[in-house]
PDB file of C-alpha atoms in Angstrom:
ATOM      1  CA  MET G  15     -13.197  -1.480   0.404  1.00 91.00           C
ATOM      2  CA  ASN G  16     -15.166  -3.160  -2.831  1.00 94.00           C
ATOM      3  CA  PRO G  17     -13.785  -6.347  -4.108  1.00 95.00           C
ATOM      4  CA  LEU G  18     -11.879  -5.822  -7.151  1.00 96.00           C
ATOM      5  CA  THR G  19     -11.027  -8.625 -10.127  1.00 95.00           C
ATOM      6  CA  GLU G  20      -7.702  -8.814 -12.095  1.00 95.00           C
ATOM      7  CA  GLN G  21      -8.689  -6.219 -14.879  1.00 95.00           C
ATOM      8  CA  GLU G  22      -9.453  -3.686 -12.542  1.00 96.00           C
ATOM      9  CA  ILE G  23      -6.344  -3.842 -10.845  1.00 96.00           C
ATOM     10  CA  ARG G  24      -4.806  -3.736 -13.957  1.00 96.00           C
ATOM     11  CA  THR G  25      -6.249  -0.953 -15.331  1.00 95.00           C
ATOM     12  CA  ALA G  26      -6.343   0.881 -12.238  1.00 96.00           C
ATOM     13  CA  PHE G  27      -2.329   1.712 -12.014  1.00 95.00           C
ATOM     14  CA  VAL G  28      -1.916   5.564 -12.323  1.00 93.00           C
ATOM     15  CA  ASN G  29       2.328   5.521 -11.902  1.00 93.00           C
ATOM     16  CA  CYS G  30       2.975   2.642 -14.770  1.00 89.00           C
ATOM     17  CA  THR G  31       2.364   2.162 -18.664  1.00 88.00           C
ATOM     18  CA  LYS G  32      -0.064  -0.019 -19.705  1.00 91.00           C
ATOM     19  CA  GLY G  33       2.349  -2.974 -20.688  1.00 93.00           C
ATOM     20  CA  GLU G  34       3.758  -2.815 -16.911  1.00 91.00           C
ATOM     21  CA  ALA G  35       0.666  -2.726 -15.612  1.00 93.00           C
ATOM     22  CA  LYS G  36      -0.315  -5.918 -17.575  1.00 94.00           C
ATOM     23  CA  ARG G  37       3.171  -7.370 -16.564  1.00 93.00           C
ATOM     24  CA  LEU G  38       2.906  -7.334 -13.320  1.00 93.00           C
ATOM     25  CA  SER G  39       1.818 -10.108 -10.196  1.00 93.00           C
ATOM     26  CA  VAL G  40      -1.744  -9.852  -9.663  1.00 94.00           C
ATOM     27  CA  PRO G  41      -2.083 -11.924  -6.324  1.00 94.00           C
ATOM     28  CA  ARG G  42      -4.183 -15.015  -6.985  1.00 93.00           C
ATOM     29  CA  ASP G  43      -6.233 -15.377  -3.831  1.00 94.00           C
ATOM     30  CA  LEU G  44      -8.475 -12.720  -4.758  1.00 95.00           C
ATOM     31  CA  ALA G  45     -11.848 -13.913  -3.897  1.00 94.00           C
ATOM     32  CA  GLU G  46     -10.526 -15.005  -0.349  1.00 95.00           C
ATOM     33  CA  ARG G  47      -9.167 -11.326   1.295  1.00 96.00           C
ATOM     34  CA  PRO G  48     -11.000  -9.548   3.764  1.00 96.00           C
ATOM     35  CA  TRP G  49     -12.314  -7.274   1.691  1.00 96.00           C
ATOM     36  CA  ASP G  50     -14.594  -6.041   3.695  1.00 96.00           C
ATOM     37  CA  ASP G  51     -11.850  -5.064   6.502  1.00 96.00           C
ATOM     38  CA  LEU G  52      -9.462  -3.231   3.860  1.00 97.00           C
ATOM     39  CA  ASP G  53      -9.146   0.348   3.569  1.00 96.00           C
ATOM     40  CA  PHE G  54      -6.798  -0.683   0.578  1.00 96.00           C
ATOM     41  CA  LEU G  55      -5.067  -4.240  -0.850  1.00 97.00           C
ATOM     42  CA  GLY G  56      -1.870  -4.314  -0.887  1.00 96.00           C
ATOM     43  CA  TRP G  57       1.180  -6.491  -2.094  1.00 95.00           C
ATOM     44  CA  ARG G  58       4.452  -7.278  -2.306  1.00 91.00           C
ATOM     45  CA  ASP G  59       5.066  -9.466  -5.628  1.00 91.00           C
ATOM     46  CA  PRO G  60       6.319 -12.216  -4.893  1.00 87.00           C
ATOM     47  CA  GLN G  61       8.804 -12.689  -7.671  1.00 87.00           C
ATOM     48  CA  ALA G  62      10.361  -9.115  -6.778  1.00 86.00           C
ATOM     49  CA  PRO G  63      10.006  -8.790  -3.310  1.00 83.00           C
ATOM     50  CA  GLU G  64      11.657  -5.497  -4.455  1.00 90.00           C
ATOM     51  CA  ARG G  65       8.381  -4.203  -5.678  1.00 93.00           C
ATOM     52  CA  ALA G  66       4.776  -3.222  -3.806  1.00 94.00           C
ATOM     53  CA  TYR G  67       1.922  -2.672  -5.618  1.00 96.00           C
ATOM     54  CA  LEU G  68      -0.934  -0.566  -3.455  1.00 97.00           C
ATOM     55  CA  VAL G  69      -4.779  -0.049  -4.806  1.00 97.00           C
ATOM     56  CA  THR G  70      -7.078   1.654  -3.772  1.00 96.00           C
ATOM     57  CA  ALA G  71     -11.175   3.198  -4.840  1.00 95.00           C
ATOM     58  CA  LEU G  72     -10.137   7.118  -5.006  1.00 94.00           C
ATOM     59  CA  ASP G  73     -13.593   8.980  -6.415  1.00 90.00           C
ATOM     60  CA  GLY G  74     -15.489   6.185  -6.839  1.00 90.00           C
ATOM     61  CA  ARG G  75     -12.584   4.465  -8.867  1.00 94.00           C
ATOM     62  CA  PRO G  76      -9.280   1.959  -8.230  1.00 96.00           C
ATOM     63  CA  LYS G  77      -6.528   3.776  -8.364  1.00 96.00           C
ATOM     64  CA  GLY G  78      -3.264   2.078  -8.409  1.00 96.00           C
ATOM     65  CA  LEU G  79       0.642   2.473  -7.053  1.00 96.00           C
ATOM     66  CA  ARG G  80       3.253   0.953  -8.521  1.00 95.00           C
ATOM     67  CA  LEU G  81       5.644   0.779  -5.479  1.00 95.00           C
ATOM     68  CA  ARG G  82       9.821  -0.080  -4.729  1.00 93.00           C
ATOM     69  CA  CYS G  83      10.898  -0.828  -1.102  1.00 88.00           C
ATOM     70  CA  PRO G  84      14.500  -2.405  -0.369  1.00 74.00           C
ATOM     71  CA  SER G  85      14.703  -5.434   1.119  1.00 67.00           C
ATOM     72  CA  PRO G  86      15.901  -4.680   5.059  1.00 53.00           C
ATOM     73  CA  ALA G  87      19.454  -5.049   5.736  1.00 55.00           C
ATOM     74  CA  SER G  88      20.790  -6.497   8.930  1.00 45.00           C
ATOM     75  CA  TRP G  89      21.303  -3.107   9.727  1.00 43.00           C
ATOM     76  CA  GLN G  90      17.492  -1.321   9.099  1.00 57.00           C
ATOM     77  CA  ILE G  91      16.270  -4.012  11.621  1.00 64.00           C
ATOM     78  CA  ARG G  92      15.164  -1.101  14.019  1.00 68.00           C
ATOM     79  CA  ARG G  93      11.770  -0.224  15.269  1.00 75.00           C
ATOM     80  CA  GLY G  94       9.718   2.216  12.986  1.00 85.00           C
ATOM     81  CA  MET G  95       6.318   3.549  12.403  1.00 90.00           C
ATOM     82  CA  CYS G  96       4.256   3.067   9.859  1.00 93.00           C
ATOM     83  CA  SER G  97       2.865   6.446   7.871  1.00 95.00           C
ATOM     84  CA  VAL G  98      -0.658   5.419   6.842  1.00 96.00           C
ATOM     85  CA  CYS G  99      -1.545   3.626   9.707  1.00 94.00           C
ATOM     86  CA  LEU G 100       1.017   4.754  13.002  1.00 92.00           C
ATOM     87  CA  THR G 101       1.201   1.193  13.325  1.00 91.00           C
ATOM     88  CA  SER G 102       4.851   0.721  15.353  1.00 89.00           C
ATOM     89  CA  HIS G 103       7.224  -1.962  14.242  1.00 82.00           C
ATOM     90  CA  THR G 104      10.600  -3.612  14.503  1.00 75.00           C
ATOM     91  CA  GLY G 105      12.058  -4.260  11.536  1.00 73.00           C
ATOM     92  CA  GLY G 106       8.131  -4.340   9.699  1.00 84.00           C
ATOM     93  CA  VAL G 107       8.004  -0.336   8.046  1.00 88.00           C
ATOM     94  CA  SER G 108      10.026  -0.284   4.954  1.00 89.00           C
ATOM     95  CA  LEU G 109      10.598   3.025   2.574  1.00 91.00           C
ATOM     96  CA  MET G 110       8.116   2.318   0.257  1.00 93.00           C
ATOM     97  CA  VAL G 111       8.704   4.586  -3.165  1.00 94.00           C
ATOM     98  CA  ALA G 112       6.572   5.164  -5.737  1.00 94.00           C
ATOM     99  CA  PRO G 113       7.757   6.998  -9.243  1.00 91.00           C
ATOM    100  CA  LYS G 114       5.314   9.915  -9.924  1.00 91.00           C
ATOM    101  CA  ALA G 115       2.580  10.048 -12.415  1.00 86.00           C
ATOM    102  CA  ARG G 116       2.960  10.846 -16.423  1.00 80.00           C
ATOM    103  CA  GLN G 117       6.357  12.842 -17.468  1.00 79.00           C
ATOM    104  CA  ALA G 118       7.301  13.369 -14.140  1.00 73.00           C
ATOM    105  CA  GLY G 119       8.006   9.825 -13.322  1.00 67.00           C
ATOM    106  CA  GLN G 120       9.132   9.516 -16.773  1.00 74.00           C
ATOM    107  CA  GLN G 121      12.022  11.501 -15.894  1.00 77.00           C
ATOM    108  CA  GLY G 122      13.114   9.734 -12.785  1.00 80.00           C
ATOM    109  CA  ASN G 123      11.344  11.870 -10.237  1.00 82.00           C
ATOM    110  CA  SER G 124       9.749  10.138  -7.180  1.00 91.00           C
ATOM    111  CA  VAL G 125       7.912  10.408  -4.039  1.00 93.00           C
ATOM    112  CA  GLY G 126       8.212   7.692  -0.578  1.00 93.00           C
ATOM    113  CA  THR G 127       6.735   6.980   2.942  1.00 94.00           C
ATOM    114  CA  TYR G 128       6.844   4.330   5.295  1.00 93.00           C
ATOM    115  CA  ILE G 129       4.742   1.835   5.066  1.00 94.00           C
ATOM    116  CA  CYS G 130       4.234  -1.240   6.990  1.00 92.00           C
ATOM    117  CA  SER G 131       6.739  -4.238   4.631  1.00 90.00           C
ATOM    118  CA  ASP G 132       2.849  -5.979   4.669  1.00 91.00           C
ATOM    119  CA  LEU G 133       0.850  -3.940   3.546  1.00 94.00           C
ATOM    120  CA  ALA G 134      -1.115  -4.804   5.938  1.00 94.00           C
ATOM    121  CA  CYS G 135      -2.566  -1.414   7.462  1.00 95.00           C
ATOM    122  CA  SER G 136      -6.278  -2.229   7.474  1.00 96.00           C
ATOM    123  CA  LEU G 137      -5.626  -4.937   9.493  1.00 95.00           C
ATOM    124  CA  TYR G 138      -3.351  -3.665  12.335  1.00 93.00           C
ATOM    125  CA  VAL G 139      -5.633  -0.367  12.417  1.00 94.00           C
ATOM    126  CA  ARG G 140      -9.032  -3.340  13.352  1.00 94.00           C
ATOM    127  CA  GLY G 141      -6.643  -4.860  15.218  1.00 90.00           C
ATOM    128  CA  LYS G 142      -7.117  -8.002  13.178  1.00 92.00           C
ATOM    129  CA  LYS G 143      -3.517  -8.796  13.057  1.00 90.00           C
ATOM    130  CA  SER G 144      -0.975  -8.000  15.843  1.00 86.00           C
ATOM    131  CA  ALA G 145       2.663  -5.717  15.092  1.00 80.00           C
ATOM    132  CA  GLY G 146       3.331  -6.838  19.244  1.00 76.00           C
ATOM    133  CA  ALA G 147       3.713  -5.775  22.269  1.00 70.00           C
ATOM    134  CA  ASP G 148       3.528  -1.935  22.097  1.00 71.00           C
ATOM    135  CA  GLY G 149       2.693  -1.943  18.163  1.00 70.00           C
ATOM    136  CA  ARG G 150      -0.018   0.712  18.428  1.00 75.00           C
ATOM    137  CA  ILE G 151      -0.258   3.711  20.177  1.00 77.00           C
ATOM    138  CA  GLN G 152      -2.885   3.893  22.746  1.00 82.00           C
ATOM    139  CA  GLU G 153      -5.169   6.678  21.342  1.00 85.00           C
ATOM    140  CA  SER G 154      -8.852   8.254  22.262  1.00 90.00           C
ATOM    141  CA  LEU G 155     -10.480   7.733  18.350  1.00 93.00           C
ATOM    142  CA  THR G 156     -12.433   5.463  17.685  1.00 94.00           C
ATOM    143  CA  LEU G 157     -12.047   2.638  15.164  1.00 94.00           C
ATOM    144  CA  GLU G 158     -13.981   4.835  12.340  1.00 96.00           C
ATOM    145  CA  GLU G 159     -12.166   7.669  12.892  1.00 96.00           C
ATOM    146  CA  LYS G 160      -8.649   6.025  12.388  1.00 95.00           C
ATOM    147  CA  ILE G 161      -9.876   4.022   9.817  1.00 96.00           C
ATOM    148  CA  ALA G 162     -10.560   7.867   8.416  1.00 97.00           C
ATOM    149  CA  ARG G 163      -7.313   8.448   9.000  1.00 97.00           C
ATOM    150  CA  THR G 164      -5.738   5.757   7.237  1.00 97.00           C
ATOM    151  CA  VAL G 165      -7.676   6.506   4.202  1.00 97.00           C
ATOM    152  CA  ALA G 166      -6.308   9.254   4.093  1.00 97.00           C
ATOM    153  CA  ASN G 167      -2.703   8.955   4.383  1.00 97.00           C
ATOM    154  CA  VAL G 168      -3.271   6.617   1.521  1.00 97.00           C
ATOM    155  CA  ALA G 169      -5.163   9.325  -0.255  1.00 96.00           C
ATOM    156  CA  ALA G 170      -2.798  12.359   0.408  1.00 97.00           C
ATOM    157  CA  PHE G 171      -0.400   9.462  -0.403  1.00 96.00           C
ATOM    158  CA  PHE G 172      -1.804   9.506  -4.190  1.00 95.00           C
ATOM    159  CA  ASP G 173      -2.012  12.999  -4.124  1.00 94.00           C
ATOM    160  CA  LYS G 174       1.734  13.417  -3.925  1.00 94.00           C
ATOM    161  CA  VAL G 175       2.105  10.565  -7.148  1.00 94.00           C
ATOM    162  CA  THR G 176      -0.324  12.396  -9.148  1.00 91.00           C
ATOM    163  CA  ALA G 177       0.617  16.134  -8.359  1.00 87.00           C
TER     164      ALA G 177
END
């Protein structure tokens, strides 16, 4: 993924108003992010942990989603698998819900999927971050094929939000 500026990030969101995008908390460490290893930029809002954001390049342009993610209760600390990168975690996968774009979102419609709670899917796929024992299933796919699958899963989620 190409490095993004704060302004590019703020203008990328498809499921929130311009005012909401202007007020959201953008990471301060954009220059230190491992851009070459990222398929998307994902982060949780440090001031509101139930909010998360995901920005990726689609059709050559940055596109972003505002997400809601409940903080896990003690009964939710169980093993789950991320629908984006297929990494298993104990307590490290959250149901992330995105309001749909345009009028459907204004009417309260939303779409959800299970994603790594830290939104570090790209790093798990590349083996740069570990999810612990049995976090990644053994596959015969090449790294490039795993990356392509992750990118396709993110694009499919965007398609559901914008449909």
